[in-house]
Short mmCIF file of C-alpha atoms (C1' of nucleotides) in Angstrom, two decimals:
data_model
loop_
_atom_site.label_atom_id
_atom_site.label_comp_id
_atom_site.label_asym_id
_atom_site.label_seq_id
_atom_site.Cartn_x
_atom_site.Cartn_y
_atom_site.Cartn_z
CA UNK A 11 151.53 87.91 158.55
CA UNK A 12 150.89 87.00 155.06
CA UNK A 13 147.23 86.70 154.33
CA UNK A 14 146.40 84.59 151.56
CA UNK A 15 143.13 86.58 150.49
CA UNK A 16 144.57 86.63 146.69
CA UNK A 17 142.90 83.65 146.32
CA UNK A 18 139.91 82.08 144.56
CA UNK A 19 137.38 80.15 147.36
CA UNK A 20 136.13 77.93 146.61
CA UNK A 21 132.46 75.57 147.31
CA UNK A 22 134.07 72.16 149.30
CA UNK A 23 131.42 69.33 148.82
CA UNK A 24 131.54 65.56 150.24
CA UNK A 25 129.16 63.06 148.46
CA UNK A 26 128.43 59.52 149.95
CA UNK A 27 128.41 56.12 148.26
CA UNK A 28 125.93 54.54 150.64
CA UNK A 29 126.77 50.71 150.40
CA UNK A 30 123.99 47.90 152.00
CA UNK A 31 123.31 44.43 151.47
CA UNK A 32 120.06 42.85 151.31
CA UNK A 33 121.45 38.68 152.09
CA UNK A 34 122.12 38.62 147.48
CA UNK A 35 124.09 41.46 146.19
CA UNK A 36 125.02 45.24 147.49
CA UNK A 37 122.85 47.82 147.37
CA UNK A 38 123.47 52.02 146.94
CA UNK A 39 120.88 54.45 148.71
CA UNK A 40 120.58 57.09 146.18
CA UNK A 41 118.54 59.79 146.50
CA UNK A 42 115.97 61.50 143.97
CA UNK A 43 116.98 65.36 143.30
CA UNK A 44 114.09 68.07 144.37
CA UNK A 45 115.90 71.24 143.37
CA UNK A 46 117.37 72.13 140.10
CA UNK A 47 119.22 71.75 138.00
CA UNK A 48 118.77 68.14 137.25
CA UNK A 49 115.85 67.74 139.52
CA UNK A 50 114.53 64.37 139.91
CA UNK A 51 117.87 63.09 138.26
CA UNK A 52 119.57 60.26 140.31
CA UNK A 53 122.02 61.36 142.73
CA UNK A 54 124.20 60.37 145.82
CA UNK A 55 123.49 62.36 149.22
CA UNK A 56 125.69 65.43 149.22
CA UNK A 57 126.24 68.25 151.11
CA UNK A 58 128.81 71.56 151.50
CA UNK A 59 131.50 71.40 154.09
CA UNK A 60 130.75 73.68 157.25
CA UNK A 61 133.45 76.42 158.94
CA UNK A 62 133.94 74.50 161.96
CA UNK A 63 134.08 70.65 160.38
CA UNK A 64 136.55 68.44 158.60
CA UNK A 65 135.55 66.68 155.54
CA UNK A 66 134.42 63.38 158.08
CA UNK A 67 132.52 65.28 160.31
CA UNK A 68 130.31 66.25 157.55
CA UNK A 69 130.34 62.96 155.80
CA UNK A 70 128.79 61.78 158.92
CA UNK A 71 126.27 64.38 159.06
CA UNK A 72 124.81 64.15 155.87
CA UNK A 73 125.01 60.79 156.47
CA UNK A 74 122.85 61.17 159.46
CA UNK A 75 120.87 63.81 157.91
CA UNK A 76 119.51 60.66 155.46
CA UNK A 77 119.72 57.63 157.51
CA UNK A 78 119.46 58.52 160.98
CA UNK A 79 122.46 56.64 161.74
CA UNK A 80 125.58 57.30 164.13
CA UNK A 81 128.79 56.08 164.06
CA UNK A 82 129.26 54.75 160.58
CA UNK A 83 131.86 53.32 158.91
CA UNK A 84 133.44 55.97 156.56
CA UNK A 85 136.32 56.07 154.35
CA UNK A 86 137.26 58.74 151.68
CA UNK A 87 137.97 57.11 148.75
CA UNK A 88 138.91 60.00 146.57
CA UNK A 89 138.20 64.16 145.93
CA UNK A 90 136.44 65.03 142.06
CA UNK A 91 137.89 68.90 141.27
CA UNK A 92 136.82 69.42 137.27
CA UNK A 93 136.14 72.56 136.95
CA UNK A 94 132.98 72.14 135.21
CA UNK A 95 131.36 69.18 137.53
CA UNK A 96 128.60 71.04 138.97
CA UNK A 97 127.12 73.34 136.29
CA UNK A 98 125.43 76.13 138.91
CA UNK A 99 129.19 76.76 140.43
CA UNK A 100 132.46 75.25 141.13
CA UNK A 101 132.80 72.79 143.59
CA UNK A 102 134.87 70.22 144.53
CA UNK A 103 133.26 66.96 146.21
CA UNK A 104 135.33 64.74 148.32
CA UNK A 105 133.93 61.36 148.05
CA UNK A 106 133.17 59.15 150.53
CA UNK A 107 131.66 55.67 151.07
CA UNK A 108 129.71 54.39 153.46
CA UNK A 109 128.50 50.82 155.15
CA UNK A 110 125.51 50.29 156.66
CA UNK A 111 123.32 47.66 157.58
CA UNK A 112 120.02 48.16 155.39
CA UNK A 113 117.60 47.24 157.68
CA UNK A 114 119.14 49.63 160.17
CA UNK A 115 118.58 53.11 158.68
CA UNK A 116 115.46 55.43 159.55
CA UNK A 117 113.06 55.14 156.52
CA UNK A 118 110.74 57.52 157.03
CA UNK A 119 114.02 60.17 156.98
CA UNK A 120 114.57 57.93 153.70
CA UNK A 121 112.04 58.78 152.20
CA UNK A 122 111.86 62.77 152.76
CA UNK A 123 114.42 62.70 150.75
CA UNK A 124 112.88 60.80 147.78
CA UNK A 125 115.77 58.22 148.67
CA UNK A 126 115.71 54.66 147.14
CA UNK A 127 118.19 51.64 147.46
CA UNK A 128 119.49 50.15 144.57
CA UNK A 129 121.62 47.23 143.05
CA UNK A 130 124.34 47.81 141.78
CA UNK A 131 124.37 46.38 138.36
CA UNK A 132 120.70 48.36 138.17
CA UNK A 133 121.07 51.33 139.35
CA UNK A 134 119.88 55.14 137.72
CA UNK A 135 122.17 57.35 135.44
CA UNK A 136 123.65 59.22 137.98
CA UNK A 137 123.95 63.30 137.60
CA UNK A 138 127.88 64.87 137.37
CA UNK A 139 130.07 62.63 137.94
CA UNK A 140 128.38 60.53 140.57
CA UNK A 141 128.72 57.40 138.31
CA UNK A 142 132.70 57.34 138.34
CA UNK A 143 132.43 58.45 142.69
CA UNK A 144 130.19 55.34 142.75
CA UNK A 145 133.33 52.95 140.16
CA UNK A 146 135.96 54.46 142.82
CA UNK A 147 134.49 52.89 145.69
CA UNK A 148 133.69 49.85 144.60
CA UNK A 149 136.93 49.69 144.18
CA UNK A 150 138.44 51.11 146.97
CA UNK A 151 135.86 48.72 148.65
CA UNK A 152 137.23 45.80 146.83
CA UNK A 153 140.31 46.43 147.66
CA UNK A 154 139.87 46.57 151.55
CA UNK A 155 137.84 43.59 151.63
CA UNK A 156 140.04 41.49 150.17
CA UNK A 157 143.67 42.72 152.56
CA UNK A 158 140.97 43.28 155.52
CA UNK A 159 138.05 41.32 157.00
CA UNK A 160 135.71 44.85 157.10
CA UNK A 161 131.88 44.44 155.71
CA UNK A 162 130.45 43.40 159.01
CA UNK A 163 129.23 46.80 158.98
CA UNK A 164 126.67 45.45 156.05
CA UNK A 165 125.18 42.34 157.95
CA UNK A 166 122.79 42.63 160.80
CA UNK A 167 124.80 41.66 164.38
CA UNK A 168 124.27 38.36 164.29
CA UNK A 169 124.78 36.71 161.22
CA UNK A 170 125.46 33.18 159.56
CA UNK A 171 128.27 32.02 157.31
CA UNK A 172 126.36 31.59 154.67
CA UNK A 173 124.75 35.64 154.75
CA UNK A 174 128.90 36.60 155.19
CA UNK A 175 129.57 34.20 152.16
CA UNK A 176 127.16 35.84 150.03
CA UNK A 177 128.11 39.59 151.12
CA UNK A 178 132.07 38.35 149.98
CA UNK A 179 130.55 37.11 147.27
CA UNK A 180 128.28 40.27 146.01
CA UNK A 181 131.10 42.83 147.24
CA UNK A 182 134.62 40.98 145.14
CA UNK A 183 131.64 40.24 141.94
CA UNK A 184 133.10 36.52 142.17
CA UNK A 185 131.42 33.12 143.32
CA UNK A 186 133.60 31.33 146.34
CA UNK A 187 133.76 27.87 147.90
CA UNK A 188 131.68 27.52 150.51
CA UNK A 189 134.36 24.76 152.47
CA UNK A 190 137.67 27.34 151.75
CA UNK A 191 135.67 29.95 152.43
CA UNK A 192 134.36 28.83 156.20
CA UNK A 193 138.14 27.59 156.28
CA UNK A 194 139.74 31.45 155.49
CA UNK A 195 137.20 32.73 157.90
CA UNK A 196 137.80 30.95 161.13
CA UNK A 197 141.42 31.43 159.84
CA UNK A 198 141.04 34.98 161.15
CA UNK A 199 139.80 34.05 164.61
CA UNK A 200 137.76 37.00 164.54
CA UNK A 201 133.97 36.32 165.12
CA UNK A 202 132.30 34.34 168.02
CA UNK A 203 130.05 31.48 166.78
CA UNK A 204 126.83 31.39 168.68
CA UNK A 205 124.36 29.11 170.13
CA UNK A 206 122.36 30.02 167.82
CA UNK A 207 120.59 29.25 164.99
CA UNK A 208 119.26 31.38 162.34
CA UNK A 209 116.18 29.19 161.44
CA UNK A 210 114.57 31.09 158.83
CA UNK A 211 116.63 30.06 156.07
CA UNK A 212 116.92 26.04 156.55
CA UNK A 213 115.23 23.32 158.55
CA UNK A 214 118.31 22.41 159.74
CA UNK A 215 118.88 26.21 160.79
CA UNK A 216 122.61 27.57 160.68
CA UNK A 217 124.34 28.83 163.54
CA UNK A 218 124.73 32.25 164.07
CA UNK A 219 127.60 34.58 164.60
CA UNK A 220 129.01 37.44 165.83
CA UNK A 221 131.62 40.08 165.13
CA UNK A 222 134.64 39.82 167.75
CA UNK A 223 136.37 43.28 167.70
CA UNK A 224 139.02 42.85 170.93
CA UNK A 225 139.92 39.21 168.72
CA UNK A 226 140.21 41.47 165.84
CA UNK A 227 141.91 44.13 167.31
CA UNK A 228 144.45 41.11 168.61
CA UNK A 229 144.82 40.05 165.13
CA UNK A 230 144.77 43.62 163.50
CA UNK A 231 147.75 43.72 165.58
CA UNK A 232 149.98 40.64 164.10
CA UNK A 233 148.07 41.99 160.65
CA UNK A 234 146.14 39.96 158.75
CA UNK A 235 147.96 37.99 156.56
CA UNK A 236 145.20 36.14 155.03
CA UNK A 237 144.48 36.45 151.17
CA UNK A 238 140.40 36.22 150.92
CA UNK A 239 140.05 37.54 147.16
CA UNK A 240 141.90 36.43 144.27
CA UNK A 241 142.75 39.02 142.89
CA UNK A 242 143.02 42.63 144.22
CA UNK B 28 117.85 78.57 139.81
CA UNK B 29 118.55 77.45 142.75
CA UNK B 30 122.30 78.92 143.33
CA UNK B 31 124.69 78.06 146.82
CA UNK B 32 124.83 81.19 147.55
CA UNK B 33 124.48 80.64 151.07
CA UNK B 34 127.18 78.00 152.24
CA UNK B 35 131.04 79.12 153.09
CA UNK B 36 133.49 78.75 150.60
CA UNK B 37 137.00 77.76 151.18
CA UNK B 38 140.37 78.09 150.29
CA UNK B 39 141.52 74.77 148.34
CA UNK B 40 145.18 73.47 147.42
CA UNK B 41 147.51 70.51 146.90
CA UNK B 42 150.41 69.67 148.75
CA UNK B 43 153.00 67.74 147.09
CA UNK B 44 154.92 64.64 148.26
CA UNK B 45 158.37 64.64 145.80
CA UNK B 46 159.78 61.39 146.24
CA UNK B 47 163.04 60.49 144.75
CA UNK B 48 165.82 58.03 144.77
CA UNK B 49 169.39 58.38 145.03
CA UNK B 50 170.25 54.17 143.97
CA UNK B 51 170.39 53.73 147.98
CA UNK B 52 166.94 55.52 149.74
CA UNK B 53 163.83 56.83 148.69
CA UNK B 54 163.88 60.45 149.52
CA UNK B 55 162.40 63.45 149.63
CA UNK B 56 161.84 66.98 148.18
CA UNK B 57 160.75 69.70 150.82
CA UNK B 58 160.99 72.91 150.58
CA UNK B 59 161.60 75.93 153.52
CA UNK B 60 159.00 78.09 153.92
CA UNK B 61 159.62 82.08 152.97
CA UNK B 62 156.85 83.81 154.61
CA UNK B 63 154.77 83.44 157.75
CA UNK B 64 153.36 81.59 159.57
CA UNK B 65 156.04 79.19 160.31
CA UNK B 66 158.67 80.56 158.22
CA UNK B 67 162.06 78.71 157.56
CA UNK B 68 160.69 75.77 158.61
CA UNK B 69 160.61 72.84 156.03
CA UNK B 70 157.34 72.30 154.24
CA UNK B 71 156.18 69.94 151.07
CA UNK B 72 155.24 71.77 148.55
CA UNK B 73 151.99 73.69 147.37
CA UNK B 74 149.92 75.62 145.83
CA UNK B 75 145.96 76.88 145.97
CA UNK B 76 143.99 75.33 143.13
CA UNK B 77 142.92 78.41 140.20
CA UNK B 78 139.31 78.48 139.43
CA UNK B 79 140.06 76.87 135.61
CA UNK B 80 141.34 73.68 136.86
CA UNK B 81 141.53 70.64 137.90
CA UNK B 82 143.45 69.44 141.51
CA UNK B 83 145.79 67.28 139.20
CA UNK B 84 146.56 70.10 137.04
CA UNK B 85 147.18 72.33 139.99
CA UNK B 86 149.88 69.39 141.30
CA UNK B 87 151.48 69.88 138.08
CA UNK B 88 151.81 72.86 138.20
CA UNK B 89 152.98 73.87 141.07
CA UNK B 90 155.58 70.77 140.67
CA UNK B 91 156.80 72.00 136.98
CA UNK B 92 157.12 75.41 139.32
CA UNK B 93 159.47 73.85 141.73
CA UNK B 94 161.33 70.94 139.90
CA UNK B 95 160.76 72.31 135.69
CA UNK B 96 159.44 68.72 134.50
CA UNK B 97 156.44 67.85 132.60
CA UNK B 98 154.39 64.72 132.48
CA UNK B 99 155.47 63.60 136.33
CA UNK B 100 154.25 60.42 137.60
CA UNK B 101 151.55 61.68 140.05
CA UNK B 102 148.86 60.04 142.05
CA UNK B 103 146.56 61.83 144.81
CA UNK B 104 146.65 60.59 148.32
CA UNK B 105 144.07 61.77 150.43
CA UNK B 106 142.32 65.26 151.14
CA UNK B 107 142.95 66.97 154.57
CA UNK B 108 140.61 68.86 155.85
CA UNK B 109 140.38 69.70 160.14
CA UNK B 110 139.57 73.86 160.66
CA UNK B 111 142.70 73.95 162.30
CA UNK B 112 145.09 72.37 159.86
CA UNK B 113 146.55 75.89 158.29
CA UNK B 114 146.44 78.52 161.09
CA UNK B 115 145.51 81.57 158.63
CA UNK B 116 143.08 80.68 157.17
CA UNK B 117 141.17 77.46 156.99
CA UNK B 118 142.46 75.11 154.10
CA UNK B 119 141.58 72.29 152.82
CA UNK B 120 144.73 70.85 150.97
CA UNK B 121 144.39 67.61 148.26
CA UNK B 122 147.92 65.66 149.23
CA UNK B 123 149.30 63.95 146.02
CA UNK B 124 152.56 62.15 145.70
CA UNK B 125 155.01 62.50 142.55
CA UNK B 126 157.74 60.62 141.32
CA UNK B 127 160.61 62.14 140.05
CA UNK B 128 164.15 61.00 138.49
CA UNK B 129 166.35 62.42 141.42
CA UNK B 130 168.86 63.51 138.17
CA UNK B 131 166.11 65.10 136.45
CA UNK B 132 165.12 68.66 138.12
CA UNK B 133 165.97 71.76 137.52
CA UNK B 134 168.48 72.25 140.57
CA UNK B 135 168.20 77.02 139.49
CA UNK B 136 164.49 76.54 140.45
CA UNK B 137 164.49 74.21 143.04
CA UNK B 138 167.19 76.16 144.96
CA UNK B 139 164.91 79.33 144.27
CA UNK B 140 162.53 78.00 146.55
CA UNK B 141 164.80 76.73 149.53
CA UNK B 142 164.44 73.44 148.19
CA UNK B 143 166.24 70.10 149.96
CA UNK B 144 166.34 66.37 149.51
CA UNK B 145 166.06 64.71 152.99
CA UNK B 146 166.58 60.92 153.14
CA UNK B 147 162.89 59.46 154.31
CA UNK B 148 164.50 58.96 157.66
CA UNK B 149 166.32 62.03 157.97
CA UNK B 150 163.42 64.32 157.70
CA UNK B 151 162.46 67.23 159.80
CA UNK B 152 159.87 68.26 161.09
CA UNK B 153 157.43 69.79 159.03
CA UNK B 154 154.43 72.22 159.41
CA UNK B 155 151.07 71.87 159.58
CA UNK B 156 149.82 68.06 159.18
CA UNK B 157 152.45 67.64 156.36
CA UNK B 158 153.92 64.75 158.01
CA UNK B 159 150.89 62.86 158.37
CA UNK B 160 150.79 63.54 154.28
CA UNK B 161 153.93 61.70 153.94
CA UNK B 162 152.93 59.03 155.52
CA UNK B 163 150.10 58.28 153.75
CA UNK B 164 152.06 59.08 150.54
CA UNK B 165 154.86 56.38 151.83
CA UNK B 166 151.62 53.84 152.09
CA UNK B 167 149.93 54.52 149.31
CA UNK B 168 153.35 54.20 147.05
CA UNK B 169 153.49 50.83 149.06
CA UNK B 170 150.84 50.02 147.93
CA UNK B 171 150.47 50.49 144.50
CA UNK B 172 154.03 49.24 143.97
CA UNK B 173 152.83 45.74 145.87
CA UNK B 174 150.34 46.07 143.01
CA UNK B 175 151.56 46.60 139.79
CA UNK B 176 155.10 47.39 138.40
CA UNK B 177 155.94 51.66 138.96
CA UNK B 178 159.07 53.88 140.28
CA UNK B 179 160.28 53.13 136.71
CA UNK B 180 160.19 56.64 137.15
CA UNK B 181 162.51 57.13 140.29
CA UNK B 182 165.32 55.40 137.70
CA UNK B 183 167.16 56.77 135.05
CA UNK B 184 165.97 56.00 131.69
CA UNK B 185 168.75 52.72 132.03
CA UNK B 186 169.35 51.34 134.78
CA UNK B 187 170.59 47.91 136.35
CA UNK B 188 168.58 45.15 138.25
CA UNK B 189 170.45 46.08 141.37
CA UNK B 190 169.31 49.58 141.07
CA UNK B 191 166.12 48.00 140.56
CA UNK B 192 166.04 46.32 143.65
CA UNK B 193 167.67 48.96 145.70
CA UNK B 194 164.28 51.06 144.74
CA UNK B 195 162.02 48.14 145.93
CA UNK B 196 163.70 48.05 149.20
CA UNK B 197 163.95 51.33 149.70
CA UNK B 198 160.03 51.48 149.17
CA UNK B 199 158.83 48.70 150.71
CA UNK B 200 161.17 48.52 153.34
CA UNK B 201 162.28 45.22 153.58
CA UNK B 202 165.43 43.65 151.65
CA UNK B 203 164.91 41.16 149.17
CA UNK B 204 166.37 38.18 147.51
CA UNK B 205 168.28 38.96 144.61
CA UNK B 206 167.55 35.62 142.63
CA UNK B 207 163.92 35.81 143.35
CA UNK B 208 163.93 39.33 142.75
CA UNK B 209 165.14 38.90 139.13
CA UNK B 210 162.93 36.02 138.09
CA UNK B 211 159.65 37.89 139.30
CA UNK B 212 161.31 40.99 137.26
CA UNK B 213 161.54 38.62 134.27
CA UNK B 214 158.63 36.96 134.33
CA UNK B 215 156.66 40.22 134.42
CA UNK B 216 158.22 40.81 130.69
CA UNK B 217 158.38 44.38 131.11
CA UNK B 218 161.37 45.35 131.08
CA UNK B 219 164.44 44.99 127.90
CA UNK B 220 167.79 43.95 128.53
CA UNK B 221 170.06 46.11 126.56
CA UNK B 222 173.77 44.89 125.41
CA UNK B 223 175.23 48.28 127.21
CA UNK B 224 177.18 47.36 130.59
CA UNK B 225 176.62 49.76 133.07
CA UNK B 226 180.08 49.71 134.41
CA UNK B 227 180.86 52.33 137.02
CA UNK B 228 179.35 50.13 140.08
CA UNK B 229 181.63 46.95 139.58
CA UNK B 230 184.81 45.63 137.49
CA UNK B 231 182.52 43.30 135.81
CA UNK B 232 179.53 45.34 135.11
CA UNK B 233 176.09 44.51 135.01
CA UNK B 234 173.60 44.58 131.97
CA UNK B 235 171.52 48.03 131.25
CA UNK B 236 167.66 47.72 131.35
CA UNK B 237 164.89 49.61 130.12
CA UNK B 238 161.25 49.93 131.17
CA UNK B 239 159.19 48.98 127.77
CA UNK B 240 155.76 50.58 127.60
CA UNK B 241 154.66 48.53 124.87
CA UNK B 242 155.48 45.69 126.42
CA UNK B 243 153.76 46.87 129.80
CA UNK B 244 150.70 47.87 127.96
CA UNK B 245 150.32 44.30 127.28
CA UNK B 246 150.67 42.90 130.67
CA UNK B 247 148.93 45.15 132.29
CA UNK B 248 145.87 44.08 129.98
CA UNK B 249 146.42 40.86 131.67
CA UNK B 250 146.88 42.14 135.28
CA UNK B 251 149.65 42.11 136.76
CA UNK B 252 149.43 38.16 138.75
CA UNK B 253 152.43 38.73 140.40
CA UNK B 254 153.14 39.87 144.51
CA UNK B 255 156.11 42.01 144.69
CA UNK B 256 156.17 42.63 148.62
CA UNK B 257 155.63 39.63 151.34
CA UNK B 258 152.80 41.18 152.78
CA UNK B 259 150.59 44.98 151.70
"C1'" DT C 15 195.88 37.22 143.13
"C1'" DC C 16 192.96 38.86 146.00
"C1'" DA C 17 188.98 41.71 146.16
"C1'" DA C 18 184.02 43.40 145.04
"C1'" DA C 19 179.28 42.31 142.49
"C1'" DA C 20 177.40 40.12 138.76
"C1'" DG C 21 174.77 36.52 137.27
"C1'" DT C 22 172.35 32.20 138.10
"C1'" DG C 23 168.85 27.33 139.17
"C1'" DT C 24 167.36 23.51 142.47
"C1'" DT C 25 164.59 22.67 146.46
"C1'" DG C 26 160.51 22.27 149.66
"C1'" DC C 27 157.27 23.58 151.50
"C1'" DG C 28 153.01 26.16 152.95
"C1'" DC C 29 149.13 27.33 151.23
"C1'" DA C 30 145.57 27.90 148.12
"C1'" DT C 31 142.56 25.44 145.92
"C1'" DA C 32 138.85 21.62 144.00
"C1'" DC C 33 135.75 18.50 145.23
"C1'" DA C 34 131.44 15.67 147.34
"C1'" DC C 35 128.74 13.82 151.26
"C1'" DC C 36 126.00 12.92 154.91
"C1'" DC C 37 123.33 15.82 158.91
"C1'" DA C 38 118.84 17.68 160.22
"C1'" DT C 39 114.94 18.51 160.71
"C1'" DG C 40 110.18 20.60 159.12
"C1'" DG C 41 106.98 19.77 156.30
"C1'" DC D 20 110.33 9.89 154.24
"C1'" DC D 21 111.96 13.71 151.14
"C1'" DA D 22 113.52 17.96 150.08
"C1'" DT D 23 116.51 21.85 151.25
"C1'" DG D 24 120.06 23.79 152.70
"C1'" DG D 25 123.67 23.19 156.18
"C1'" DG D 26 127.72 21.15 157.32
"C1'" DT D 27 132.78 19.28 157.26
"C1'" DG D 28 138.02 16.99 154.79
"C1'" DT D 29 141.63 15.84 152.22
"C1'" DA D 30 144.66 15.15 148.45
"C1'" DT D 31 147.12 17.63 144.82
"C1'" DG D 32 149.27 21.10 142.71
"C1'" DC D 33 151.42 25.67 142.62
"C1'" DG D 34 154.55 29.71 143.87
"C1'" DC D 35 157.08 31.06 146.69
"C1'" DA D 36 160.45 31.40 149.57
"C1'" DA D 37 165.22 30.12 150.91
"C1'" DC D 38 169.85 29.39 149.79
"C1'" DA D 39 175.69 28.92 147.61
"C1'" DC D 40 178.71 29.40 143.83
"C1'" DT D 41 181.01 31.19 140.03
"C1'" DT D 42 182.61 34.17 136.95
"C1'" DT D 43 184.77 39.30 135.32
"C1'" DT D 44 188.21 41.85 136.02
"C1'" DG D 45 190.44 46.26 137.78
"C1'" DA D 46 193.57 47.23 140.91
#
DNA sequence: TCAAAAGTGTTGCGCATACACCCATGG
DNA sequence: CCATGGGTGTATGCGCAACACTTTTGA
């Protein structure tokens, strides 16, 4: 049986672009590298692919190690393979982005890794090609958001319309009209309006909503015909 | 300096989904595997990543080997990494799709590889996860086509509106209205109408058009605001 | 003269956008 | 009672989709 013995074997890694949302802007969870080269520089959380796992599983593992979270929304973005991208040794890296609720993650764990949230616009320089990865991830997130309603992973279970709107504004980086936004979301018919109100943001209080998986699936099967963003 | 010595090294490959167009439907260039396992089964053209090349370069190389073509339109689709996907040895594969003019490729070369064009709908079973790759490639191609005018790579240098329409219909797998189509393409303003006519398709003859790179760039910088497909 | 493909404009409707006022309540 | 954010409806215009007839000419 033919073997592939003469071929070069390479390191394969995953790197995770971890998005969070603080009700104002999109955030990125970055870690401070604690080994050479580039010690103390900021970087994405990553890890090498192990013999018996898929890249998706590796990304999940890496994410769990940093945040303590399971079942995180993950999406493969792009694979980076320039020979010199990691100066230590050639490594092909598969970039993933993750959407997590910023409140949920285990702070102890992430502190152990020297992790910190940065707003997208104030993120520090990153090592290697990690900034390219972030750029590609945002683009993909934006695209996904504009064709299908994702992003609820970034919010608490119960949220107000206002929060959701702020989230979309942060992802798309444009302001949206309050009334039109509510109309669109309601047309999507994937949320349940609760009887509860959130009283922290105003005197009147604002209704809380909840993502409804079964509604979502019903609508998804019809195809989301609704345009959430002005342009892709 | 920390090294990554304890980590598993893997084979990394690229696989190419090669699209062509015969004025009627989308075609796929497949090769017959001439080694075990799965000898004589149909497969995508692929190759292993070499020490000093990026994945993009590897895809170009593989494509050149099969078709004799240089400077082919290539787009990375997705990376496949299931541990058992290649039974010989674990291989992570980065899938690319390529758009080529079906008339252009070197037939000798492709015959040497036992390559053959198949219409998308009549393609044979493929080895490993290659069918998944094809599916993912079509989706990405469809998406790209609907947000920016690509696909001219699939046509001869001079082509008729009718050919272009057929191409879009093949990619999007839906019928388009002739008059609306012409309007949309004209609005894009990226083609030059020639004084020549193609006389092979009808008695009247139909005008030939040519893709105009400089017009394209001018329009691209404004962003293509035009919707070519009904839905993404 | 007829068959076959090419070329061309108009209308109506649906959807997205733009826009402003009242409500409820805590302080 | 007032300040703050929450919640809601309508009118307009544009862009997309639907639609049919005339032209050309080779056979």
